[in-house]
Coordinates of C-alpha atoms in Angstrom, one line a residue:
X37 CA 145.0 101.1 2.6
X38 CA 144.5 101.9 -1.1
X39 CA 144.6 99.1 -3.7
X40 CA 145.6 99.2 -7.3
X41 CA 142.1 100.2 -8.5
X42 CA 142.2 103.3 -6.2
X43 CA 139.5 102.0 -3.8
X44 CA 140.1 102.0 -0.1
X45 CA 140.2 98.8 1.8
X46 CA 140.7 98.0 5.5
X47 CA 144.3 97.0 6.5
X48 CA 144.8 93.2 6.7
X49 CA 145.1 91.9 10.2
X50 CA 146.7 88.7 11.5
X51 CA 144.9 85.4 12.0
X52 CA 143.0 86.7 15.1
X53 CA 140.2 89.2 14.2
X54 CA 140.6 91.8 17.0
X55 CA 140.5 95.6 16.9
X56 CA 144.0 97.1 17.0
X57 CA 143.3 98.8 20.4
X58 CA 142.3 95.4 21.9
X59 CA 145.4 93.8 20.4
X60 CA 147.7 96.4 21.8
X61 CA 146.1 96.0 25.2
X62 CA 146.5 92.2 25.1
X63 CA 150.2 92.6 24.3
X64 CA 150.8 95.2 27.0
X65 CA 148.8 93.4 29.7
X66 CA 150.4 90.0 28.8
X67 CA 153.9 91.5 29.1
X68 CA 153.1 93.0 32.5
X69 CA 151.6 89.7 33.6
X70 CA 154.7 87.8 32.5
X71 CA 156.9 90.1 34.5
X72 CA 154.7 89.9 37.6
X73 CA 154.6 86.1 37.4
X74 CA 158.4 85.9 37.7
X75 CA 158.0 87.2 41.3
X76 CA 155.9 84.2 42.2
X77 CA 156.9 80.6 42.9
X78 CA 156.9 78.4 39.8
X79 CA 157.6 75.1 41.6
X80 CA 157.6 73.9 45.2
X81 CA 160.9 72.1 45.2
X82 CA 164.4 73.5 44.8
X83 CA 165.5 70.4 42.8
X84 CA 164.8 72.2 39.6
X85 CA 167.8 74.3 38.4
X86 CA 167.7 77.9 39.5
X87 CA 165.5 77.5 42.6
X88 CA 162.2 78.9 41.4
X89 CA 160.5 78.5 44.8
X90 CA 160.8 81.9 46.4
X91 CA 158.2 84.6 46.2
X92 CA 159.5 88.0 45.4
X93 CA 163.0 86.8 44.5
X94 CA 163.3 85.8 40.8
X95 CA 166.1 83.5 39.8
X96 CA 167.2 81.4 36.9
X97 CA 164.6 81.2 34.2
X98 CA 162.4 83.7 36.0
X99 CA 165.0 86.4 35.3
X100 CA 164.9 85.5 31.6
X101 CA 161.1 85.8 31.7
X102 CA 161.4 89.3 33.2
X103 CA 163.8 90.3 30.4
X104 CA 161.6 88.9 27.7
X105 CA 158.5 90.4 29.2
X106 CA 160.2 93.8 29.5
X107 CA 161.3 93.7 25.9
X108 CA 157.7 92.8 24.8
X109 CA 156.3 95.7 26.9
X110 CA 158.9 98.1 25.4
X111 CA 158.1 97.2 21.8
X112 CA 154.4 97.2 22.5
X113 CA 154.8 100.8 23.7
X114 CA 156.4 101.7 20.4
X115 CA 153.1 101.0 18.8
X116 CA 151.3 103.3 21.2
X117 CA 153.4 106.2 19.8
X118 CA 155.1 106.8 23.2
X119 CA 157.4 109.8 22.7
X120 CA 161.1 108.8 22.2
X121 CA 160.5 105.1 21.7
X122 CA 160.0 105.4 18.0
X123 CA 163.8 105.1 17.6
X124 CA 163.5 101.5 18.8
X125 CA 161.1 100.6 16.0
X126 CA 161.6 103.3 13.2
X127 CA 159.4 101.6 10.7
X128 CA 156.6 101.0 13.2
X129 CA 156.6 97.3 12.3
X130 CA 154.6 94.7 14.2
X131 CA 157.1 91.9 13.6
X132 CA 159.4 93.0 16.4
X133 CA 156.4 92.9 18.8
X134 CA 155.6 89.4 17.8
X135 CA 159.2 88.1 18.1
X136 CA 159.7 89.6 21.5
X137 CA 156.4 88.1 22.6
X138 CA 157.5 84.8 21.2
X139 CA 160.7 85.0 23.4
X140 CA 158.6 85.4 26.5
X141 CA 156.2 82.7 25.4
X142 CA 159.1 80.3 24.6
X143 CA 160.9 80.7 27.9
X144 CA 157.8 80.5 30.0
X145 CA 156.3 77.4 28.3
X146 CA 159.6 75.7 28.0
X147 CA 160.1 76.2 31.8
X148 CA 156.7 74.8 32.6
X149 CA 157.3 71.8 30.4
X150 CA 160.8 71.2 31.8
X151 CA 159.5 71.3 35.4
X152 CA 156.8 68.8 34.5
X153 CA 159.2 66.5 32.7
X154 CA 162.2 66.7 35.1
X155 CA 160.2 66.5 38.3
X156 CA 157.5 64.0 37.2
X157 CA 154.2 65.8 36.4
X158 CA 152.2 69.0 36.3
X159 CA 151.6 68.6 40.0
X160 CA 155.1 70.2 40.5
X161 CA 153.9 73.5 39.0
X162 CA 153.1 76.3 41.5
X163 CA 150.6 79.1 40.7
X164 CA 153.3 81.4 39.3
X165 CA 154.1 78.9 36.5
X166 CA 150.4 78.8 35.4
X167 CA 150.2 82.6 35.5
X168 CA 153.4 82.8 33.4
X169 CA 152.0 80.3 30.8
X170 CA 148.7 82.2 30.4
X171 CA 150.2 85.7 30.6
X172 CA 153.0 84.9 28.0
X173 CA 150.4 83.6 25.5
X174 CA 148.4 86.8 25.5
X175 CA 151.1 89.0 23.8
X176 CA 151.4 86.4 21.0
X177 CA 147.7 86.4 20.4
X178 CA 147.7 90.2 20.5
X179 CA 150.7 90.5 18.2
X180 CA 149.1 88.2 15.6
X181 CA 145.9 90.3 15.7
X182 CA 147.9 93.5 14.8
X183 CA 148.0 94.6 11.1
X184 CA 149.9 92.1 9.0
X185 CA 153.4 93.3 8.2
X186 CA 153.1 92.3 4.6
X187 CA 149.4 91.8 3.5
X188 CA 148.6 88.8 1.3
X189 CA 151.9 86.9 2.1
X190 CA 150.7 84.8 5.0
X191 CA 153.4 83.6 7.4
X192 CA 156.1 84.7 5.0
X193 CA 155.2 88.3 5.7
X194 CA 156.2 87.8 9.3
X195 CA 159.6 86.3 8.2
X196 CA 160.3 89.1 5.8
X197 CA 162.3 92.0 7.1
X198 CA 160.3 95.3 6.7
X199 CA 161.7 98.2 4.8
X200 CA 163.4 100.7 7.0
X201 CA 163.2 104.5 6.7
X202 CA 166.4 106.2 5.7
X203 CA 168.2 107.0 9.0
X204 CA 169.8 110.3 9.6
X205 CA 173.4 110.6 10.9
X206 CA 173.9 111.3 14.6
X207 CA 176.7 113.6 15.9
X208 CA 180.0 111.7 16.1
X209 CA 179.9 111.9 19.9
X210 CA 176.4 110.4 20.0
X211 CA 177.4 107.6 17.7
X212 CA 180.3 106.7 19.9
X213 CA 177.9 106.7 22.9
X214 CA 175.7 104.3 21.0
X215 CA 178.7 102.0 20.4
X216 CA 179.7 102.2 24.0
X217 CA 176.2 101.2 25.2
X218 CA 176.0 98.4 22.7
X219 CA 179.3 97.0 23.8
X220 CA 178.4 97.2 27.4
X221 CA 175.1 95.3 26.7
X222 CA 176.9 92.7 24.8
X223 CA 179.3 92.2 27.7
X224 CA 176.4 91.9 30.1
X225 CA 174.6 89.3 27.9
X226 CA 177.8 87.2 27.4
X227 CA 178.8 87.4 31.1
X228 CA 175.3 86.2 32.1
X229 CA 175.4 83.3 29.7
X230 CA 178.9 82.1 30.5
X231 CA 178.1 82.4 34.2
X232 CA 175.3 79.8 34.0
X233 CA 176.5 76.7 35.8
X234 CA 177.3 73.7 33.6
X235 CA 174.7 71.6 35.4
X236 CA 171.9 74.1 34.7
X237 CA 171.3 73.2 31.0
X238 CA 167.6 74.1 31.3
X239 CA 168.6 77.7 32.3
X240 CA 171.0 77.9 29.4
X241 CA 168.4 76.7 26.9
X242 CA 166.1 79.4 28.1
X243 CA 168.9 81.9 27.7
X244 CA 169.4 80.8 24.1
X245 CA 165.7 81.1 23.4
X246 CA 165.5 84.7 24.7
X247 CA 168.8 85.6 22.9
X248 CA 167.7 84.2 19.5
X249 CA 164.2 85.7 19.5
X250 CA 165.5 89.1 20.8
X251 CA 168.3 89.2 18.1
X252 CA 165.7 88.3 15.5
X253 CA 163.4 91.1 16.7
X254 CA 166.3 93.7 16.7
X255 CA 167.1 92.7 13.1
X256 CA 163.5 93.2 12.0
X257 CA 163.4 96.5 13.9
X258 CA 166.4 97.7 11.9
X259 CA 168.5 98.4 15.0
X260 CA 171.3 95.9 14.3
X261 CA 171.7 97.2 10.8
X262 CA 172.0 100.8 12.1
X263 CA 174.4 99.7 14.8
X264 CA 176.5 97.9 12.2
X265 CA 176.5 101.1 10.0
X266 CA 177.6 103.3 13.0
X267 CA 180.3 100.8 14.0
X268 CA 181.6 100.8 10.4
X269 CA 182.0 104.6 10.6
X270 CA 184.0 104.2 13.8
X271 CA 185.9 101.0 13.2
X272 CA 188.9 101.9 15.4
X273 CA 186.7 103.0 18.3
X274 CA 184.4 100.0 18.2
X275 CA 187.3 97.6 17.9
X276 CA 189.0 99.2 20.9
X277 CA 185.9 99.0 23.0
X278 CA 185.5 95.3 22.1
X279 CA 188.9 94.5 23.4
X280 CA 188.3 96.6 26.5
X281 CA 185.1 94.6 27.1
X282 CA 187.1 91.3 26.9
X283 CA 189.7 92.8 29.3
X284 CA 187.0 93.7 31.8
X285 CA 185.4 90.2 31.6
X286 CA 187.7 88.5 34.2
X287 CA 186.8 91.2 36.7
X288 CA 183.1 90.3 36.4
X289 CA 183.8 86.6 37.3
X290 CA 184.1 85.1 40.7
X291 CA 185.3 81.7 39.4
X292 CA 188.5 81.2 37.4
X293 CA 186.7 78.4 35.5
X294 CA 184.8 81.0 33.5
X295 CA 188.1 82.7 32.6
X296 CA 189.3 79.3 31.4
X297 CA 186.4 79.2 29.0
X298 CA 187.3 82.7 27.9
X299 CA 190.9 81.6 27.1
X300 CA 189.7 78.6 25.2
X301 CA 187.2 80.7 23.2
X302 CA 189.9 83.2 22.3
X303 CA 192.4 80.4 21.3
X304 CA 189.9 78.8 18.9
X305 CA 188.5 82.1 17.7
X306 CA 192.1 83.2 16.8
X307 CA 192.7 80.0 15.0
X308 CA 189.4 80.3 13.1
X309 CA 190.4 83.9 12.1
X310 CA 193.7 82.4 10.6
X311 CA 191.6 79.8 8.8
X312 CA 189.5 82.7 7.5
X313 CA 192.4 84.0 5.5
X314 CA 192.7 80.6 3.7
X315 CA 189.0 79.9 3.3
X316 CA 187.2 83.3 3.5
X317 CA 189.6 85.5 1.6
X318 CA 191.4 83.1 -0.7
X319 CA 188.7 80.5 -1.2
X320 CA 190.9 77.5 -0.5
X321 CA 189.0 74.7 1.3
X322 CA 191.5 73.5 4.0
X323 CA 190.2 70.4 5.9
X324 CA 193.4 69.8 7.8
X325 CA 194.0 73.2 9.3
X326 CA 194.0 72.1 12.9
X327 CA 197.3 70.3 12.2
X328 CA 199.1 73.7 12.1
X329 CA 197.7 74.4 15.6
X330 CA 199.2 71.1 16.7
X331 CA 202.6 71.9 15.1
X332 CA 202.8 75.2 17.0
X333 CA 201.7 73.5 20.3
X334 CA 204.2 70.7 19.9
X335 CA 207.0 73.0 18.9
X336 CA 206.4 75.2 22.0
X337 CA 206.1 72.1 24.2
X338 CA 209.5 70.7 23.0
X339 CA 211.3 73.9 24.1
X340 CA 209.3 74.5 27.2
X341 CA 211.6 72.8 29.7
X342 CA 209.1 70.0 30.4
X343 CA 210.7 66.9 31.9
X344 CA 208.8 64.8 29.3
X345 CA 210.1 66.7 26.3
X346 CA 212.7 65.2 24.1
X347 CA 214.8 68.3 24.8
X348 CA 214.1 68.5 28.5
X349 CA 217.1 70.6 29.2
X350 CA 216.0 73.4 26.8
X351 CA 213.7 76.1 28.1
X352 CA 213.1 79.0 25.8
X353 CA 211.8 82.3 27.1
X354 CA 208.2 83.3 26.3
X355 CA 208.9 85.3 23.2
X356 CA 211.3 82.7 21.8
X357 CA 208.8 79.9 22.3
X358 CA 206.1 81.9 20.6
X359 CA 208.4 82.6 17.6
X360 CA 209.4 78.9 17.5
X361 CA 205.7 77.8 17.3
X362 CA 205.0 80.3 14.6
X363 CA 208.1 79.4 12.6
X364 CA 207.5 75.7 12.8
X365 CA 203.9 76.1 11.6
X366 CA 205.0 78.5 8.9
X367 CA 207.6 76.0 7.6
X368 CA 205.0 73.2 7.5
X369 CA 202.6 75.5 5.8
X370 CA 205.1 76.2 3.0
X371 CA 206.2 72.5 2.8
X372 CA 202.6 71.3 2.5
X373 CA 201.4 74.2 0.3
X374 CA 204.2 74.3 -2.2
X375 CA 203.4 70.9 -3.8
X376 CA 199.6 71.0 -3.3
X377 CA 198.4 74.5 -4.0
X378 CA 198.5 73.9 -7.8
X379 CA 195.4 71.8 -7.2
X380 CA 191.9 73.3 -7.0
X381 CA 188.6 72.6 -5.4
X382 CA 187.9 69.0 -4.2
X383 CA 191.4 67.8 -5.0
X384 CA 192.9 70.5 -2.7
X385 CA 190.4 69.6 0.1
X386 CA 191.3 65.9 -0.1
X387 CA 195.1 66.7 0.1
X388 CA 194.7 69.0 3.1
X389 CA 192.5 66.4 4.8
X390 CA 195.2 63.9 4.2
X391 CA 197.8 66.2 5.7
X392 CA 195.8 66.6 8.9
X393 CA 195.5 62.9 9.3
X394 CA 199.2 62.3 8.5
X395 CA 200.2 64.8 11.2
X396 CA 198.1 63.1 13.9
X397 CA 199.3 59.7 13.0
X398 CA 202.9 60.9 12.8
X399 CA 203.0 62.5 16.3
X400 CA 201.2 59.4 17.6
X401 CA 204.0 57.1 16.3
X402 CA 207.0 59.3 17.2
X403 CA 207.3 57.5 20.6
X404 CA 210.6 55.7 20.3
X405 CA 208.9 52.4 19.4
X406 CA 207.1 52.9 16.2
X407 CA 209.4 55.7 15.2
X408 CA 212.0 58.2 16.6
X409 CA 211.4 59.4 20.1
X410 CA 210.3 62.9 19.6
X411 CA 206.7 63.5 20.7
X412 CA 206.3 60.7 23.4
X413 CA 203.5 59.1 21.3
X414 CA 200.0 58.9 22.6
X415 CA 201.0 60.1 26.0
X416 CA 202.1 63.4 24.6
X417 CA 204.2 66.0 26.4
X418 CA 202.9 66.8 29.9
X419 CA 203.9 69.0 32.8
X420 CA 204.6 72.0 30.6
X421 CA 205.6 74.8 33.0
X422 CA 203.7 78.1 33.0
X423 CA 204.9 81.0 31.1
X424 CA 206.8 83.9 32.6
X425 CA 206.5 87.3 30.8
X426 CA 208.9 89.9 32.0
X427 CA 209.2 88.1 35.3
X428 CA 205.4 87.8 35.7
X429 CA 204.5 84.2 36.4
X430 CA 201.2 83.6 34.6
X431 CA 200.6 80.4 36.7
X432 CA 200.1 82.3 40.0
X433 CA 197.1 84.3 41.2
X434 CA 197.6 88.0 41.5
X435 CA 195.7 90.6 43.5
X436 CA 194.7 93.8 41.7
X437 CA 193.0 96.0 44.3
X438 CA 190.0 94.1 45.6
X439 CA 190.1 91.6 42.6
X440 CA 192.0 88.4 42.5
X441 CA 193.1 87.3 39.0
X442 CA 193.7 83.6 38.8
X443 CA 195.9 81.6 36.4
X444 CA 193.4 81.5 33.6
X445 CA 192.7 85.2 33.9
X446 CA 196.4 85.8 33.3
X447 CA 196.4 83.7 30.2
X448 CA 193.2 85.4 29.0
X449 CA 195.0 88.7 29.0
X450 CA 198.0 87.2 27.1
X451 CA 195.7 85.6 24.6
X452 CA 193.8 88.8 24.2
X453 CA 197.1 90.5 23.1
X454 CA 197.7 87.6 20.6
X455 CA 194.1 88.0 19.3
X456 CA 194.7 91.7 18.8
X457 CA 197.8 90.9 16.8
X458 CA 196.0 88.4 14.6
X459 CA 193.1 90.8 14.0
X460 CA 195.5 93.5 13.0
X461 CA 197.4 91.2 10.7
X462 CA 194.1 90.0 9.1
X463 CA 192.7 93.5 8.6
X464 CA 195.9 95.0 7.2
X465 CA 196.5 92.0 4.9
X466 CA 192.9 92.0 3.7
X467 CA 193.0 95.7 2.8
X468 CA 196.4 95.4 1.1
X469 CA 197.4 94.6 -2.4
X470 CA 197.9 91.0 -1.5
X471 CA 194.5 90.9 0.1
X472 CA 192.9 92.1 -3.1
X473 CA 194.8 89.4 -4.9
X474 CA 193.4 86.8 -2.5
X475 CA 189.8 88.0 -3.2
X476 CA 190.5 88.0 -7.0
X477 CA 191.7 84.4 -6.7
X478 CA 188.6 83.4 -4.7
X479 CA 186.3 85.0 -7.2
X480 CA 187.8 83.6 -10.4
X481 CA 191.4 82.2 -10.4
X482 CA 191.5 82.0 -14.2
X483 CA 190.5 85.6 -14.6
X484 CA 192.9 86.7 -11.9
X485 CA 195.8 84.9 -13.5
X486 CA 194.9 86.4 -16.9
X487 CA 195.2 89.8 -15.2
X488 CA 198.8 89.2 -14.1
X489 CA 198.3 87.8 -10.6
X490 CA 200.6 84.9 -9.7
X491 CA 198.0 82.6 -8.3
X492 CA 200.4 80.0 -6.9
X493 CA 202.5 82.6 -5.0
X494 CA 199.4 84.4 -3.7
X495 CA 197.8 81.2 -2.4
X496 CA 201.1 80.1 -0.8
X497 CA 201.4 83.3 1.1
X498 CA 197.8 82.9 2.4
X499 CA 198.5 79.3 3.4
X500 CA 201.7 80.1 5.1
X501 CA 200.3 83.2 6.9
X502 CA 197.3 81.3 8.1
X503 CA 199.5 78.4 9.4
X504 CA 201.8 80.9 11.3
X505 CA 198.8 82.5 13.0
X506 CA 197.5 79.0 14.1
X507 CA 201.0 78.2 15.4
X508 CA 201.0 81.4 17.5
X509 CA 197.7 80.3 19.2
X510 CA 199.1 76.8 19.7
X511 CA 202.0 78.0 21.8
X512 CA 199.6 79.5 24.3
X513 CA 197.3 76.5 24.2
X514 CA 200.1 74.2 25.1
X515 CA 200.9 76.1 28.3
X516 CA 197.3 76.7 29.3
X517 CA 196.5 73.0 29.1
X518 CA 199.9 71.9 30.7
X519 CA 200.2 69.3 28.0
X520 CA 199.8 68.3 24.3
X521 CA 198.7 65.0 22.9
X522 CA 197.6 63.8 19.4
X523 CA 194.0 63.1 20.2
X524 CA 192.5 66.6 19.6
X525 CA 194.2 67.2 16.2
X526 CA 191.9 65.4 13.9
X527 CA 189.2 66.4 11.3
X528 CA 186.2 65.6 13.5
X529 CA 187.0 64.8 17.1
X530 CA 184.8 64.4 20.1
X531 CA 185.6 67.9 21.2
X532 CA 187.3 71.1 19.8
X533 CA 189.8 71.8 18.5
X534 CA 189.2 69.9 15.3
X535 CA 189.1 71.0 11.6
X536 CA 185.4 70.5 11.3
X537 CA 184.8 72.8 14.3
X538 CA 187.1 75.5 12.9
X539 CA 185.5 75.3 9.4
X540 CA 182.0 75.5 10.9
X541 CA 183.0 78.5 13.0
X542 CA 184.2 80.4 9.9
X543 CA 181.2 79.5 7.8
X544 CA 178.6 80.0 10.6
X545 CA 180.1 83.4 11.7
X546 CA 180.7 84.8 8.2
X547 CA 183.5 84.2 5.8
X548 CA 185.8 87.1 4.9
X549 CA 184.9 89.1 8.1
X550 CA 186.8 89.8 11.3
X551 CA 184.1 89.5 13.8
X552 CA 182.3 86.5 12.1
X553 CA 184.8 83.8 13.0
X554 CA 185.2 85.2 16.5
X555 CA 181.4 85.0 17.0
X556 CA 181.1 81.6 15.3
X557 CA 183.9 80.1 17.4
X558 CA 182.4 81.6 20.6
X559 CA 179.0 80.1 19.9
X560 CA 180.3 76.7 18.8
X561 CA 182.5 76.3 21.9
X562 CA 180.2 77.8 24.5
X563 CA 176.9 76.0 23.6
X564 CA 178.3 72.4 23.8
X565 CA 180.2 73.4 27.0
X566 CA 177.0 74.5 28.7
X567 CA 174.7 71.9 27.2
X568 CA 176.5 68.7 28.4
X569 CA 173.9 66.4 26.7
X570 CA 175.2 67.7 23.3
X571 CA 178.7 66.4 23.9
X572 CA 178.0 63.2 22.0
X573 CA 176.1 64.9 19.3
X574 CA 178.3 67.9 18.5
X575 CA 178.8 67.0 14.8
X576 CA 175.1 66.3 14.4
X577 CA 174.2 69.7 15.9
X578 CA 176.9 71.4 13.8
X579 CA 175.4 69.8 10.7
X580 CA 171.9 70.9 11.4
X581 CA 173.1 74.4 12.1
X582 CA 175.0 74.6 8.8
X583 CA 172.1 73.2 6.8
X584 CA 169.8 75.8 8.3
X585 CA 172.3 78.5 7.8
X586 CA 172.9 77.6 4.1
X587 CA 169.1 77.6 3.6
X588 CA 168.3 80.9 5.3
X589 CA 171.5 82.9 5.5
X590 CA 174.3 81.4 3.4
X591 CA 176.6 84.5 3.9
X592 CA 176.8 83.8 7.7
X593 CA 175.6 85.5 10.8
X594 CA 177.9 88.5 10.2
X595 CA 177.9 89.0 6.5
X596 CA 180.7 90.2 4.3
X597 CA 179.0 92.7 1.9
X598 CA 180.5 91.1 -1.2
X599 CA 179.3 87.6 -0.1
X600 CA 175.9 89.0 0.7
X601 CA 175.4 90.5 -2.7
X602 CA 176.5 87.2 -4.3
X603 CA 174.0 85.1 -2.4
X604 CA 171.0 87.4 -2.9
X605 CA 169.3 88.6 -6.1
X606 CA 170.1 92.3 -5.8
X607 CA 173.2 93.3 -7.7
X608 CA 176.0 95.4 -6.2
X609 CA 174.5 98.6 -7.7
X610 CA 171.0 97.8 -6.4
X611 CA 171.0 98.0 -2.6
X612 CA 167.8 97.1 -0.8
X613 CA 165.4 99.9 -0.1
X614 CA 166.3 101.8 3.0
X615 CA 170.0 100.9 2.9
X616 CA 172.6 103.6 2.8
X617 CA 175.5 103.1 0.4
X618 CA 177.9 102.9 3.4
X619 CA 175.8 100.4 5.3
X620 CA 176.0 96.6 5.1
X621 CA 173.6 95.2 2.6
X622 CA 170.2 94.3 4.0
X623 CA 168.6 91.0 3.0
X624 CA 164.9 90.2 2.9
X625 CA 165.4 86.6 3.7
X626 CA 164.2 85.8 7.2
X627 CA 167.0 87.3 9.3

């Protein structure tokens, strides 16, 4: 390494003064030891979730240790200049090695501590657990002894994303193959996570540890940025594969319960995408958006033919019920938006919050006692019959070859179609003239008005369109749940849907993007569902997540390029080094 005076100095190493060859050996040997330990017994009793008692048969957290160890081994080999592996770490950075080593370290040490705490002492650990603890620590020590990624910066250097070499373009067929492989891996990871039983929270926490550190490592290796750039060049193909992956998901499940989780995630993700039009594109802070979901659900329930409906003799066909829910939400969107959208900022947020509470209180009182008999009050409308689509009863299980698709799998396919419609509407609207007007209003309403944009009309269109999309999802939710009642439709309820959940999903995932709210809603629904002890602390957990996000990545997990440039010091004409003009902007904040 040459300093500013022209003299040559030795490269700076991490906190542990070891020769690079020894450090490489430690990482490799520790990764192999971690994998080997997973084939040993970690505890003598099957009372710990996952049954870690059998030699030669990894299960539960042991499988995650194998994955983390294999990734550590793979990235350690990239530093040995193994032919063909340089593509996994183009910059030759040491940070991905450290992060993958930390994933193995975290899952092994967490498992050992959980066994000791849950079962009452270290005596419950078998030899395999001690081997895993020691072996997983070696790669961390070795990775810290490797040359520092950014000399002179201390720990901040490990958090700073290294500059990436300028990538070359692959042939179109090869790029599509990369997208296919990436989508398949994403399906496998999601399927494994959703397949963890609800009573195995320890296993799910280990899954999250491995997933977070691995994603962090892939960001620092530059792979996720390159994958995003390739997907952006093949938007139609990548979107099609994503929907195909969701359609394949029910065939990977043996329990219809997991398909039920999939339906719920799609419902809330679709509603979050509708809210993204209002918040992400137009910049209107709507704190009562969940009310439009309730309007659609109640409208569909009233014409569903339920014996508890005020119009029990009326049963609309599927398409008419869907249009009824959309139309009702659209009307309410216009009625609420027309007198309130002349307000801005905090005043608009307060008004929308008030509308959400008014809706919940109103449907709670329309029980024939406190008000007209329309919604059956706190009891809601129950026994909503299943939908029939072209004579196909979605409430019955159907055999497709050797696969049996249950009720929730049927609704998942229906909701997937609705999600595709919402995604199409969002993308077409965002790229249209009205979409550019929304963005102009979001950036500076005064300047947009001065340029001839009718701010009130543009905002009202966004408000009405977002409400209609929420109503469409509400029609499906009413039939999936068999009933509707006022309890879920509040700003911050005990469980989703609620406005705080939907707003957090948009902000966490990435405002102004398509995939951001879908990812945010998936995470915020799935994590509390699998970690039952978080049920009473959802809002606390959401708050911590948002604080951390605002500090380290305010543009969201999946960043909109415009937002990313706003939140970081580089201007729109000054992309980060190593970033192609057609790639998403790369930040140097800890990814």
